[in-house]
Tab-separated table of C-alpha atoms in Angstrom:
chain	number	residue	atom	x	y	z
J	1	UNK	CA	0.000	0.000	0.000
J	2	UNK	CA	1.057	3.416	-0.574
J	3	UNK	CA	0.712	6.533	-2.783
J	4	UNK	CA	3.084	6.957	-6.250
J	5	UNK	CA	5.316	10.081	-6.725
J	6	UNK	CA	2.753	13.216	-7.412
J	7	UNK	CA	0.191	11.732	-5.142
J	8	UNK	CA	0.794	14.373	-2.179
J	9	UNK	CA	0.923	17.963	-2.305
J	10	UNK	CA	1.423	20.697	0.498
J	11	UNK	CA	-0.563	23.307	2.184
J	12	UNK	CA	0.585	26.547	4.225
J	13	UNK	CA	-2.936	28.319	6.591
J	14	UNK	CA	-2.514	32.273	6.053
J	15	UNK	CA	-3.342	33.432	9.180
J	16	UNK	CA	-4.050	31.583	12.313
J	17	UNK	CA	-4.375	27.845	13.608
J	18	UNK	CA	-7.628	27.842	12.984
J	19	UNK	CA	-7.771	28.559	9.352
J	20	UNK	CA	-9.400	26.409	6.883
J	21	UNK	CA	-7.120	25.026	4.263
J	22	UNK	CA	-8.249	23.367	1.044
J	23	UNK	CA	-5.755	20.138	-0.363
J	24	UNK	CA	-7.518	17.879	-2.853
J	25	UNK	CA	-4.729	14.637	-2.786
J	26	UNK	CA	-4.992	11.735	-0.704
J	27	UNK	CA	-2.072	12.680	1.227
J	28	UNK	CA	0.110	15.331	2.099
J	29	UNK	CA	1.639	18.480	4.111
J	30	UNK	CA	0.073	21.277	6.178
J	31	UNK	CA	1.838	23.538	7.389
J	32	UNK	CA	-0.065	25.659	10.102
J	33	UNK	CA	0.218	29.277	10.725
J	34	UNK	CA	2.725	30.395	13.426
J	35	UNK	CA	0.623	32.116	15.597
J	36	UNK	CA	1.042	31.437	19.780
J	37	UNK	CA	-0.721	28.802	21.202
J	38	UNK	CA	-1.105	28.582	24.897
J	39	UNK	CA	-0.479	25.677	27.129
J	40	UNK	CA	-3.197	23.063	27.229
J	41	UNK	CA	-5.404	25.082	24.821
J	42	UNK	CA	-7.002	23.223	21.891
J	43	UNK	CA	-7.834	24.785	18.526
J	44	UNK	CA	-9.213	23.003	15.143
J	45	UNK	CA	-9.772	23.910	11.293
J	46	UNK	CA	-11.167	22.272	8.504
J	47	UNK	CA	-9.473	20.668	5.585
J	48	UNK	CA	-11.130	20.899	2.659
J	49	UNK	CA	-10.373	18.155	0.535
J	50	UNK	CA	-12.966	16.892	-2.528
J	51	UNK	CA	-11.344	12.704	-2.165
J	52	UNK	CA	-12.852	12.651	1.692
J	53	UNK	CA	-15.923	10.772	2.345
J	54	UNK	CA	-17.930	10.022	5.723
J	55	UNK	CA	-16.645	6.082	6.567
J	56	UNK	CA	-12.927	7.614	5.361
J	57	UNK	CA	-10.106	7.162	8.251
J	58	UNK	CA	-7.789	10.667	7.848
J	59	UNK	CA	-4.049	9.744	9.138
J	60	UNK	CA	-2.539	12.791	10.416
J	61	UNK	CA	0.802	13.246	12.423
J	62	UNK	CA	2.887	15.790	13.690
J	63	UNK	CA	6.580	15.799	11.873
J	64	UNK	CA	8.361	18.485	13.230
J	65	UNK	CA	7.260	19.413	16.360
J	66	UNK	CA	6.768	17.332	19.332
J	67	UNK	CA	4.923	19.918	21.723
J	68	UNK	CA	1.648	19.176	19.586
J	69	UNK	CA	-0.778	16.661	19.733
J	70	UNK	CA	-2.297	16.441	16.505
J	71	UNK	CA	-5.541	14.267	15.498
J	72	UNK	CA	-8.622	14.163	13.638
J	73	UNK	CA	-12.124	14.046	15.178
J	74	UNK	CA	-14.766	14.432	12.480
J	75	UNK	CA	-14.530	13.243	8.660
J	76	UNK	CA	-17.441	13.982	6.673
J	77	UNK	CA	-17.975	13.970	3.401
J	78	UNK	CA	-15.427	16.783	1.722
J	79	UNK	CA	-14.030	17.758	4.567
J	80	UNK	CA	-12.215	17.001	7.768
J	81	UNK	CA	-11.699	18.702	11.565
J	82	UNK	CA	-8.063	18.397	12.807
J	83	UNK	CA	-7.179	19.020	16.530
J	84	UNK	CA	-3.885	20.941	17.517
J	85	UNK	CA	-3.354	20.514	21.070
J	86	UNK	CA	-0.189	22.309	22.844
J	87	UNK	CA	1.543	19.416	25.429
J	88	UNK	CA	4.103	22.516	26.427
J	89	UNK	CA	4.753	25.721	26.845
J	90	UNK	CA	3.242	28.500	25.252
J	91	UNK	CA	4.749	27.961	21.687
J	92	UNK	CA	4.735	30.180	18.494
J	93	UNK	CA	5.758	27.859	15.761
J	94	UNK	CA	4.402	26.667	12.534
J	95	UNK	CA	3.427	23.245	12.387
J	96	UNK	CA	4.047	20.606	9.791
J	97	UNK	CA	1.323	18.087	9.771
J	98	UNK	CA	1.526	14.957	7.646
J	99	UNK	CA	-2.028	13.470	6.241
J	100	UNK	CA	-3.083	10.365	4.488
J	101	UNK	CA	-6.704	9.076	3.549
J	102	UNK	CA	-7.366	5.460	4.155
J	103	UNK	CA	-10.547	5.289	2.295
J	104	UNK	CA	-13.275	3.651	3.936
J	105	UNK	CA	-16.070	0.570	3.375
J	106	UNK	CA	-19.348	1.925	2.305
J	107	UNK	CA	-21.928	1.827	4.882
């Protein structure tokens, strides 16, 4: 299993954590906006992404940063809700997440 070269593509949010982003591949990179985040405060946006479907799993993972917890909540049919967490200190940086879909059986 895997994805062939040109399957992924990358993403950067504009202004804040909790700004949508749009990616239409089954996998790839998004890179948050590097606005503070407090300690033990919880934001989420929405990826916007046309190959998601409700019954999809979304992969995601934090690869640069390991102050983050990073996960997905809510897939629905074009789009998906990902969770950024901050485990530390008030932080500042911008985020690299990693995505994949693993699509789904229908139900």
């Amino acid at each position: 299993l895997g994805y062939g070269i040109g399957a992924g593509g990358t993403v950067t949010q504009l202004t804040s954590k909790s700004t949508a982003v749009t990616l239409n591949k089954p996998s790839g990179r998004i890179t948050t906006a590097p606005d503070a985040l407090a300690s033990g405060v919880t934001v989420y946006f929405t990826l916007n992404n046309s190959l998601l479907s409700v019954g999809d799993s979304l992969v995601v993972n934090n690869s640069g940063w390991g102050a983050y917890n990073i996960e997905c909540r809510v897939v629905g049919n074009g789009y998906a809700f990902i969770y950024i967490t901050n485990t530390g200190s008030t932080q500042s940086q911008a985020v690299p997440i990693h995505f994949n879909i693993i699509k789904g059986a229908t139900t």
